[in-house]
PDB file of C-alpha atoms in Angstrom:
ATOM      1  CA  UNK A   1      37.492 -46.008  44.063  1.00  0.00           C
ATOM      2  CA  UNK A   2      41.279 -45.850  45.117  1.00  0.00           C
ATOM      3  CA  UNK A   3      43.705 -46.340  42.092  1.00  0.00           C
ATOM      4  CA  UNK A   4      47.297 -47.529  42.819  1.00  0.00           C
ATOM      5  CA  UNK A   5      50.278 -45.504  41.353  1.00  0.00           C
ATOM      6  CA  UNK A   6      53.292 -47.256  40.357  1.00  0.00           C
ATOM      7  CA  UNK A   7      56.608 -46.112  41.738  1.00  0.00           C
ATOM      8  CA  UNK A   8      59.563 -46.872  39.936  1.00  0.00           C
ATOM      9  CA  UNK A   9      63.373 -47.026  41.535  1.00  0.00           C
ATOM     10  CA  UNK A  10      66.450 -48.199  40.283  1.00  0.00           C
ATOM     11  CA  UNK A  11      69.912 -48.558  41.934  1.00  0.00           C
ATOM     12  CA  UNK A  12      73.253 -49.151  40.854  1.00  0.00           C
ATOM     13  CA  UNK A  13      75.422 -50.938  42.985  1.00  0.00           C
ATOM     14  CA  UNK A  14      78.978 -52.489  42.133  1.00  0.00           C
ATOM     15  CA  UNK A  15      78.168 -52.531  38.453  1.00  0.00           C
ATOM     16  CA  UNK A  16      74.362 -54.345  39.403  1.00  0.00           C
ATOM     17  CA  UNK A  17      71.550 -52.374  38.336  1.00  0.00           C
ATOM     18  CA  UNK A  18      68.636 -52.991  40.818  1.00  0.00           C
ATOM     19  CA  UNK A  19      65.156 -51.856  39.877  1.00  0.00           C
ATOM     20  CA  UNK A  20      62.081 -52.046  42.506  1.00  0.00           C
ATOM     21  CA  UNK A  21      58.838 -51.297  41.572  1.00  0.00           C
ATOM     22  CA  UNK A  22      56.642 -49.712  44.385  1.00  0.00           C
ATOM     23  CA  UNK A  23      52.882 -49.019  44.381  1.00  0.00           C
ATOM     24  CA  UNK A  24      51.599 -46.472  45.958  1.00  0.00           C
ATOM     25  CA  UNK A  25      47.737 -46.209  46.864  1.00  0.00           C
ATOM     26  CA  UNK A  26      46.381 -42.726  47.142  1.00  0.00           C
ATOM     27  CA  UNK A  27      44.361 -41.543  50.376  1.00  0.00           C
ATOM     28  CA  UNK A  28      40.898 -40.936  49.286  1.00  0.00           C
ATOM     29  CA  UNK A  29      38.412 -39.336  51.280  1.00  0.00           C
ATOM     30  CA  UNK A  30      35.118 -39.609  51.980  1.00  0.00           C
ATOM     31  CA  UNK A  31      34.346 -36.569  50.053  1.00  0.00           C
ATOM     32  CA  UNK A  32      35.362 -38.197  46.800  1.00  0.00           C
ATOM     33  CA  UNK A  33      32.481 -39.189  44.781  1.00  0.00           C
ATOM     34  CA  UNK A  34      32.310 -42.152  42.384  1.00  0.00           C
ATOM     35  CA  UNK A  35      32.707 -41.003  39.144  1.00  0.00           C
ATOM     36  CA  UNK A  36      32.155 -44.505  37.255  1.00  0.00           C
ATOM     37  CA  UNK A  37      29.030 -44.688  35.028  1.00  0.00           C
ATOM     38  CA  UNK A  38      26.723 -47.061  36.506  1.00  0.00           C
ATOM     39  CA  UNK A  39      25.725 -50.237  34.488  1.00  0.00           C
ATOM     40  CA  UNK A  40      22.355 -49.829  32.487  1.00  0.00           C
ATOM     41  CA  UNK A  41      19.613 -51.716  34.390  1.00  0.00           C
ATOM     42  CA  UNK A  42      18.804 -54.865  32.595  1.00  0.00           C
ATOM     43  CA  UNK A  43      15.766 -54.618  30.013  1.00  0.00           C
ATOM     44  CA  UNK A  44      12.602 -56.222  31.249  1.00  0.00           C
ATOM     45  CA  UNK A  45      11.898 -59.433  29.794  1.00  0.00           C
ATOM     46  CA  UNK A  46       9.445 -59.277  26.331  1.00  0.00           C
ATOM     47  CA  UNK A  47       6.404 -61.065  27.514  1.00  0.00           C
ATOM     48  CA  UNK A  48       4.937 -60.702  23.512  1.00  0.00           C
ATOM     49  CA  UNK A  49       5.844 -63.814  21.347  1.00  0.00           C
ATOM     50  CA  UNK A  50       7.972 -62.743  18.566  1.00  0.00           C
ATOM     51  CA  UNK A  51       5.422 -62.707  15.624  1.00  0.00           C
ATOM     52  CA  UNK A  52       6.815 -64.311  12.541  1.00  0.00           C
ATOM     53  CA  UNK A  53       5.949 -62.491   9.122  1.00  0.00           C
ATOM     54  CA  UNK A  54       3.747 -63.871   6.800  1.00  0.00           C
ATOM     55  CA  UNK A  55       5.223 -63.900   3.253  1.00  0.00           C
ATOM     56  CA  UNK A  56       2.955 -61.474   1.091  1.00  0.00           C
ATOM     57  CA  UNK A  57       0.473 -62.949  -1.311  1.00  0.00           C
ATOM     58  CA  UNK A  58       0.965 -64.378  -4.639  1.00  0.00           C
ATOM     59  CA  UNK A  59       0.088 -61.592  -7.429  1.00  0.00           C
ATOM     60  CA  UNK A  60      -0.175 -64.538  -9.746  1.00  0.00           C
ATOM     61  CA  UNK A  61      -3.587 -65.536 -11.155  1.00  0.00           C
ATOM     62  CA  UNK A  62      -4.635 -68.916  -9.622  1.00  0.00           C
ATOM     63  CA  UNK A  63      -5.196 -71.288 -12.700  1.00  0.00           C
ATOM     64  CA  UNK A  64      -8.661 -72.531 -12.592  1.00  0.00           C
ATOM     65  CA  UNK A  65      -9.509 -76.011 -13.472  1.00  0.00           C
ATOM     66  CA  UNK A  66     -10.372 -76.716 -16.612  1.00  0.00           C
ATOM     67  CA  UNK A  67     -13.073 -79.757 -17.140  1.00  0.00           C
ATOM     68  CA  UNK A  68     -11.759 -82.017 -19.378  1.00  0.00           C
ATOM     69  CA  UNK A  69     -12.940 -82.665 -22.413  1.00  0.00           C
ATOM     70  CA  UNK A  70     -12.751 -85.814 -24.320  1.00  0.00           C
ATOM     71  CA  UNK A  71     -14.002 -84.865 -27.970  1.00  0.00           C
ATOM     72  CA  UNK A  72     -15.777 -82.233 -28.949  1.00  0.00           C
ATOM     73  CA  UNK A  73     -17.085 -81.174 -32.588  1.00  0.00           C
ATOM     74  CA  UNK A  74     -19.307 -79.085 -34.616  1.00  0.00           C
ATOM     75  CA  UNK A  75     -21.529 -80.529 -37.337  1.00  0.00           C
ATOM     76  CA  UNK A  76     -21.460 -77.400 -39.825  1.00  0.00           C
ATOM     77  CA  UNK A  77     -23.112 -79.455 -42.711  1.00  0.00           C
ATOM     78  CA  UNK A  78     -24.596 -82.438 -41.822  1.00  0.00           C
ATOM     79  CA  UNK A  79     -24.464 -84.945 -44.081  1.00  0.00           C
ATOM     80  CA  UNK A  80     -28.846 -85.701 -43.754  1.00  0.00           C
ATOM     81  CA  UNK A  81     -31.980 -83.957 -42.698  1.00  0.00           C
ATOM     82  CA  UNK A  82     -34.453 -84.841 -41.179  1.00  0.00           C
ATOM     83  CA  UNK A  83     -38.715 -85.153 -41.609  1.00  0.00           C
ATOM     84  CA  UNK A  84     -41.985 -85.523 -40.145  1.00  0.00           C
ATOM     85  CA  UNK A  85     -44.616 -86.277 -42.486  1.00  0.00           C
ATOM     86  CA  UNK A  86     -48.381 -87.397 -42.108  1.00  0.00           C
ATOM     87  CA  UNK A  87     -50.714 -88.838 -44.491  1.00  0.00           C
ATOM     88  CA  UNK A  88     -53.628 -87.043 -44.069  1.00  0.00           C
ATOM     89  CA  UNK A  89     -57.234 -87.994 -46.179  1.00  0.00           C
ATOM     90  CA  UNK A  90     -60.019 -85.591 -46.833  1.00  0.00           C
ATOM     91  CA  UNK A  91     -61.565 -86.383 -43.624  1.00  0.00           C
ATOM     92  CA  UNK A  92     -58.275 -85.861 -41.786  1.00  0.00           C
ATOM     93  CA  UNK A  93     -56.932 -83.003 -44.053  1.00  0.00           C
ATOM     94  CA  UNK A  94     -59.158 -80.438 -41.897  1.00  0.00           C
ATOM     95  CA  UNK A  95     -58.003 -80.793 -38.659  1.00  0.00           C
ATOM     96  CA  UNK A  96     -54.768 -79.202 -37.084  1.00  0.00           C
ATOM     97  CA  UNK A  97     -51.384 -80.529 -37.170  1.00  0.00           C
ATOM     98  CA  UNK A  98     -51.275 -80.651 -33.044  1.00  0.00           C
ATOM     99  CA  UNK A  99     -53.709 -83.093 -33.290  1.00  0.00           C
ATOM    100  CA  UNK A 100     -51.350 -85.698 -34.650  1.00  0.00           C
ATOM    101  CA  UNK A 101     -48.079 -84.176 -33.925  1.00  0.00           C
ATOM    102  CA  UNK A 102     -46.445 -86.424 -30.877  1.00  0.00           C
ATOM    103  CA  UNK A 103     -45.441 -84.189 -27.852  1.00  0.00           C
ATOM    104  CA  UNK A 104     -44.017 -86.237 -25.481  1.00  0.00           C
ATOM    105  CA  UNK A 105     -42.612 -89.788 -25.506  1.00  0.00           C
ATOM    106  CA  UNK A 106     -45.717 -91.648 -23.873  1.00  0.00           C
ATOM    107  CA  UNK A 107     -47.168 -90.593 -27.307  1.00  0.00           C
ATOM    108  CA  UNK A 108     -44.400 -91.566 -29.371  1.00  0.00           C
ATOM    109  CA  UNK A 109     -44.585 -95.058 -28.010  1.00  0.00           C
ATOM    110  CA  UNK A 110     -47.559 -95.911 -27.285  1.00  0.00           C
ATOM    111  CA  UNK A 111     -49.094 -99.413 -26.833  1.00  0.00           C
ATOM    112  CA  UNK A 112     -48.074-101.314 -29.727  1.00  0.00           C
ATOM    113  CA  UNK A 113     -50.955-101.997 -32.191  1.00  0.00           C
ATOM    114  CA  UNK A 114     -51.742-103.111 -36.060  1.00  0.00           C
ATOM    115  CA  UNK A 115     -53.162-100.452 -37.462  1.00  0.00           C
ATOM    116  CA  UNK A 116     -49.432 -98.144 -38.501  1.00  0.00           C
ATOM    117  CA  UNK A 117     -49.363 -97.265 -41.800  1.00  0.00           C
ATOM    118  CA  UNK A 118     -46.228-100.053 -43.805  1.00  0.00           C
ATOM    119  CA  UNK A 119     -43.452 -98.888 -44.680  1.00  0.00           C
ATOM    120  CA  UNK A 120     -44.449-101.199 -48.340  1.00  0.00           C
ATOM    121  CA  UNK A 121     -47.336 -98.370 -48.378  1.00  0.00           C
ATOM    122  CA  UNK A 122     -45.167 -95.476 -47.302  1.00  0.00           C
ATOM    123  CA  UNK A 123     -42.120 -96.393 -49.858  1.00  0.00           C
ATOM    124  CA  UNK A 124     -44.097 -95.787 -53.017  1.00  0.00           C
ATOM    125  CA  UNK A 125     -46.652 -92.884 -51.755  1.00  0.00           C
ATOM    126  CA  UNK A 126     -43.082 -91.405 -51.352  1.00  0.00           C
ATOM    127  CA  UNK A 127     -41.749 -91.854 -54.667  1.00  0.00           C
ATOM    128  CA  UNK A 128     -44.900 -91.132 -56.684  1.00  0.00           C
ATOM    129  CA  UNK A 129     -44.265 -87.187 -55.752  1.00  0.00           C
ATOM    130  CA  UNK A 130     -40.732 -87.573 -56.415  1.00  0.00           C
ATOM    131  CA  UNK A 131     -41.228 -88.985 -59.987  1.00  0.00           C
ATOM    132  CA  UNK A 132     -43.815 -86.495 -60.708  1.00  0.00           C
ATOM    133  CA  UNK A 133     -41.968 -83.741 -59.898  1.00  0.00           C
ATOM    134  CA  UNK A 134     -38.438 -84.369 -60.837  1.00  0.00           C
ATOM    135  CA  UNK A 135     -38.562 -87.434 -63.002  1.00  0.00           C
ATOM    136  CA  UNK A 136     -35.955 -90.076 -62.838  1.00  0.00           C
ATOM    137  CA  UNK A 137     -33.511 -87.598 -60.970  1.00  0.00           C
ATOM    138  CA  UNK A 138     -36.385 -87.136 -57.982  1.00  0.00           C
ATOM    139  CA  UNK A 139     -36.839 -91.002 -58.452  1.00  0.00           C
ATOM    140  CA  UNK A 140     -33.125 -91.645 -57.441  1.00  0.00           C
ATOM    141  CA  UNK A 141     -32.698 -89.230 -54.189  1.00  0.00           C
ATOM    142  CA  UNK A 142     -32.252 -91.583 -51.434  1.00  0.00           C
ATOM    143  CA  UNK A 143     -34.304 -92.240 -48.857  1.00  0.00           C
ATOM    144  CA  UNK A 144     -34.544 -93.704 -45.350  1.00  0.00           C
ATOM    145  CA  UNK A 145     -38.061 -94.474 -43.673  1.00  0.00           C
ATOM    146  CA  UNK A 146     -36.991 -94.374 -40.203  1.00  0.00           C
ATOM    147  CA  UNK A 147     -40.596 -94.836 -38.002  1.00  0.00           C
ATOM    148  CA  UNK A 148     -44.027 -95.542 -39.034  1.00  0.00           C
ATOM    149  CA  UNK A 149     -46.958 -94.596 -36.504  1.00  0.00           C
ATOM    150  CA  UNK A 150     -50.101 -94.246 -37.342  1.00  0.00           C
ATOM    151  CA  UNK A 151     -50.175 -92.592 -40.464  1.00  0.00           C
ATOM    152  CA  UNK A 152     -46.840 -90.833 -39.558  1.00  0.00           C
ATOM    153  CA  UNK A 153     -43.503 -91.022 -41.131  1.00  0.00           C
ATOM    154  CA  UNK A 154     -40.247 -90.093 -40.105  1.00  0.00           C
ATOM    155  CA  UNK A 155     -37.834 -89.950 -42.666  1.00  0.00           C
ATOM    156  CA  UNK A 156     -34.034 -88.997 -43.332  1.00  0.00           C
ATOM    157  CA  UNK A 157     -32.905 -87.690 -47.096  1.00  0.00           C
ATOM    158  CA  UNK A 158     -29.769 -86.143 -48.034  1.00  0.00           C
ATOM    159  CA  UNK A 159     -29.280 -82.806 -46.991  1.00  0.00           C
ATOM    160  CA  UNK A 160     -29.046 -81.066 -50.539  1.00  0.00           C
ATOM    161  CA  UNK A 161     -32.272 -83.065 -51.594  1.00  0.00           C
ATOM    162  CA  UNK A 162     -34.438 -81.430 -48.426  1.00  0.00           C
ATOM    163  CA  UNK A 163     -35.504 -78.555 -50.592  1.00  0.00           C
ATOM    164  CA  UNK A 164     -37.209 -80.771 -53.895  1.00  0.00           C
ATOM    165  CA  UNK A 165     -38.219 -83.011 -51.475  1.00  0.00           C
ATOM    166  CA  UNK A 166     -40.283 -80.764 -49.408  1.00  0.00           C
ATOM    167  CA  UNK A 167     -41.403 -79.238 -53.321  1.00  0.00           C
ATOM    168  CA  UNK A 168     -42.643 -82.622 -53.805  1.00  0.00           C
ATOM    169  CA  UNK A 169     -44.513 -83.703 -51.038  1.00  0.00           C
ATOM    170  CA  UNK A 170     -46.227 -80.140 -50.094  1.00  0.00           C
ATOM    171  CA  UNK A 171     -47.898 -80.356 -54.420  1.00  0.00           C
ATOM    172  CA  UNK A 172     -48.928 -84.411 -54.682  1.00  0.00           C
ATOM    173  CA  UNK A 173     -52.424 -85.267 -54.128  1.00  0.00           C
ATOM    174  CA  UNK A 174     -52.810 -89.181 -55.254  1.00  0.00           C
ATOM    175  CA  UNK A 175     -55.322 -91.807 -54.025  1.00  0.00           C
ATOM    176  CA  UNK A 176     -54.631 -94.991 -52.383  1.00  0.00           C
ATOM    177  CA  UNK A 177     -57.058 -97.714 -51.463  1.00  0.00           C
ATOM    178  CA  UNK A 178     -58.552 -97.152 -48.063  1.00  0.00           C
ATOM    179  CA  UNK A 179     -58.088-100.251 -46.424  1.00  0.00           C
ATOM    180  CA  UNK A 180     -54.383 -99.093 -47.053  1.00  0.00           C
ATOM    181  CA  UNK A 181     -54.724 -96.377 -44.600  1.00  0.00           C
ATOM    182  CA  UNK A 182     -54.829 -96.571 -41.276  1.00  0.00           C
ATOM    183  CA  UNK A 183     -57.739 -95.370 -39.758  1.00  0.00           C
ATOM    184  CA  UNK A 184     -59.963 -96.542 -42.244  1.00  0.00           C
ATOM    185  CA  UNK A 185     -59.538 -99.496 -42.694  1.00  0.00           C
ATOM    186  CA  UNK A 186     -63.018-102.235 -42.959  1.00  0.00           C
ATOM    187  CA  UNK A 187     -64.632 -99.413 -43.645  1.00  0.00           C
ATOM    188  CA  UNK A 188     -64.841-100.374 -47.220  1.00  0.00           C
ATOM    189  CA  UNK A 189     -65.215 -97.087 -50.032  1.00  0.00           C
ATOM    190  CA  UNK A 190     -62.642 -98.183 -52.517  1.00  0.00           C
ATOM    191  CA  UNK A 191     -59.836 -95.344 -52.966  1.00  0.00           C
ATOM    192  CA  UNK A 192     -59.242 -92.548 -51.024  1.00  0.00           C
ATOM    193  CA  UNK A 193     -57.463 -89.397 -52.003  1.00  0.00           C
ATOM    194  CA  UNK A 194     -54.439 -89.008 -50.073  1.00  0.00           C
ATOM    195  CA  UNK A 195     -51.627 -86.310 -49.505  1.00  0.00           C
ATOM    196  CA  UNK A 196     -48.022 -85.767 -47.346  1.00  0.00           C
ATOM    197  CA  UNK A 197     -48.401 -83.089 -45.052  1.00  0.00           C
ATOM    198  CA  UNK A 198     -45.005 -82.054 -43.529  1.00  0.00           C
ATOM    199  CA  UNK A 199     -45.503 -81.734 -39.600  1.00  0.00           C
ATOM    200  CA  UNK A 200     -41.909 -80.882 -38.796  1.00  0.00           C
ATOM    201  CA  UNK A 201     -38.203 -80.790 -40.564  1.00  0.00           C
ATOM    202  CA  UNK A 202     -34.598 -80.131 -39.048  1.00  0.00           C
ATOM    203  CA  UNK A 203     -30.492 -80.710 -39.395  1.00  0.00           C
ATOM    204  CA  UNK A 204     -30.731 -83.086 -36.592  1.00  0.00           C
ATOM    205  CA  UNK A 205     -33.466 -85.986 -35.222  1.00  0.00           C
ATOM    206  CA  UNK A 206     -33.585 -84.098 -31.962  1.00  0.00           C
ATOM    207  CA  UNK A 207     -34.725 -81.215 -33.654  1.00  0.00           C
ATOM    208  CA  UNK A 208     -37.763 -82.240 -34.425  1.00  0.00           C
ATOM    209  CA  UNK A 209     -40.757 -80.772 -32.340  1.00  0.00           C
ATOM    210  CA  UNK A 210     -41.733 -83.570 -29.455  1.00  0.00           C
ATOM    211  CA  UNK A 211     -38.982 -85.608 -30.394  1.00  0.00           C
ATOM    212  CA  UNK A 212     -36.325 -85.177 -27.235  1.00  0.00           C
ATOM    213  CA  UNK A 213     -32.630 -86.444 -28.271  1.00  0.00           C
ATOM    214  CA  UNK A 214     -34.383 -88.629 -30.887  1.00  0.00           C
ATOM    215  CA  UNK A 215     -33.880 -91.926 -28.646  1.00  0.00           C
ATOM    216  CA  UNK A 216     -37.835 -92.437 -28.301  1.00  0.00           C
ATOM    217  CA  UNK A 217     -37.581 -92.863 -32.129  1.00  0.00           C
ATOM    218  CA  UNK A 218     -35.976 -96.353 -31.828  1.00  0.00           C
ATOM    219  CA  UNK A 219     -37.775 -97.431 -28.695  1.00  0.00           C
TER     220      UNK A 219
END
């Protein structure tokens, strides 16, 4: 590549300074090679899509869900207790407690019929051990007949009476007409010797053996 050379004259005439400017262009041959760095091919075009980085995961613990709750408590002392009594007779006294213990509510309610012991009955065969064994204090503990079947009782007492209650019931042998007691009644016989015989006791209604959440109690 041929690179002009600037040639510089000046002249002084009749006090008038003349300058000319020449360029000269050198002769090159044919022998002369090109010294100039040749341009850098262009890069080929980057066919792979340009993969955009995915932010590392979160180190944080995810938060599970937590189900709500609307009210929740625990019943440390309950306030009553709960028992399942049945008046057995010296016929009855023999045989197991399965026999008459209810296991499942098609046995709790049965079809409705007559012969249930009262509650007028059950009321004072309840207070006679009471008064026996505690006098006027056992007389005054409070307490609820809740169901009558048969001659079953369910019944609810104060929680710090459970213990002379039980006393009471599990030493009283009294006697009771028998048309009184289901079971036997037309039969005829005059009095019958009756007792309590406790079939199943607990903090709560549901607690008690066949008894579910104690809604087949009220049905």
């Amino acid at each position: 590549m041929a690179t002009a050379i600037p040639h510089i004259s000046t002249n002084h005439t009749n006090s008038r300074t003349t300058t000319k400017i020449t360029t000269t262009v050198p002769n090159h041959s044919n022998n002369d090679k090109d010294t100039s760095i040749p341009d850098a091919p262009p890069s080929p075009p980057n066919d792979t899509p340009t993969q955009q980085q995915q932010p590392p995961p979160s180190k944080k613990r995810k938060k599970q869900k937590e189900t709500h709750i609307l009210f929740q408590t625990t019943f440390r002392k309950p306030k009553w207790s709960y028992m399942h009594l049945i008046l057995v007779t010296p016929g009855t006294a023999s045989l197991p407690p399965s026999t008459s213990t209810c296991t499942s509510s098609a046995e709790i309610n049965p079809p409705k019929h007559t012969d249930d012991i009262s509650p007028l009955l059950a009321s004072p065969l309840l207070l006679q051990p009471l008064t026996s064994y505690l006098g006027t204090t056992g007389s005054a503990i409070p307490i609820d007949i809740l169901k009558t079947q048969g001659r079953q009782v369910w019944l609810r007492v104060p929680r710090q009476d459970v213990r002379a209650v039980r006393a009471s019931l599990s030493s009283w042998v009294g006697n009771v007409e028998a048309d009184d007691v289901p079971g036997l009644r037309g039969q005829g016989g005059g009095k019958v010797r009756v007792a309590w015989r406790i079939l199943g006791e607990a903090g709560v209604l549901g607690g008690l053996g066949g008894m579910g959440d104690g809604g087949d109690l009220f049905g």
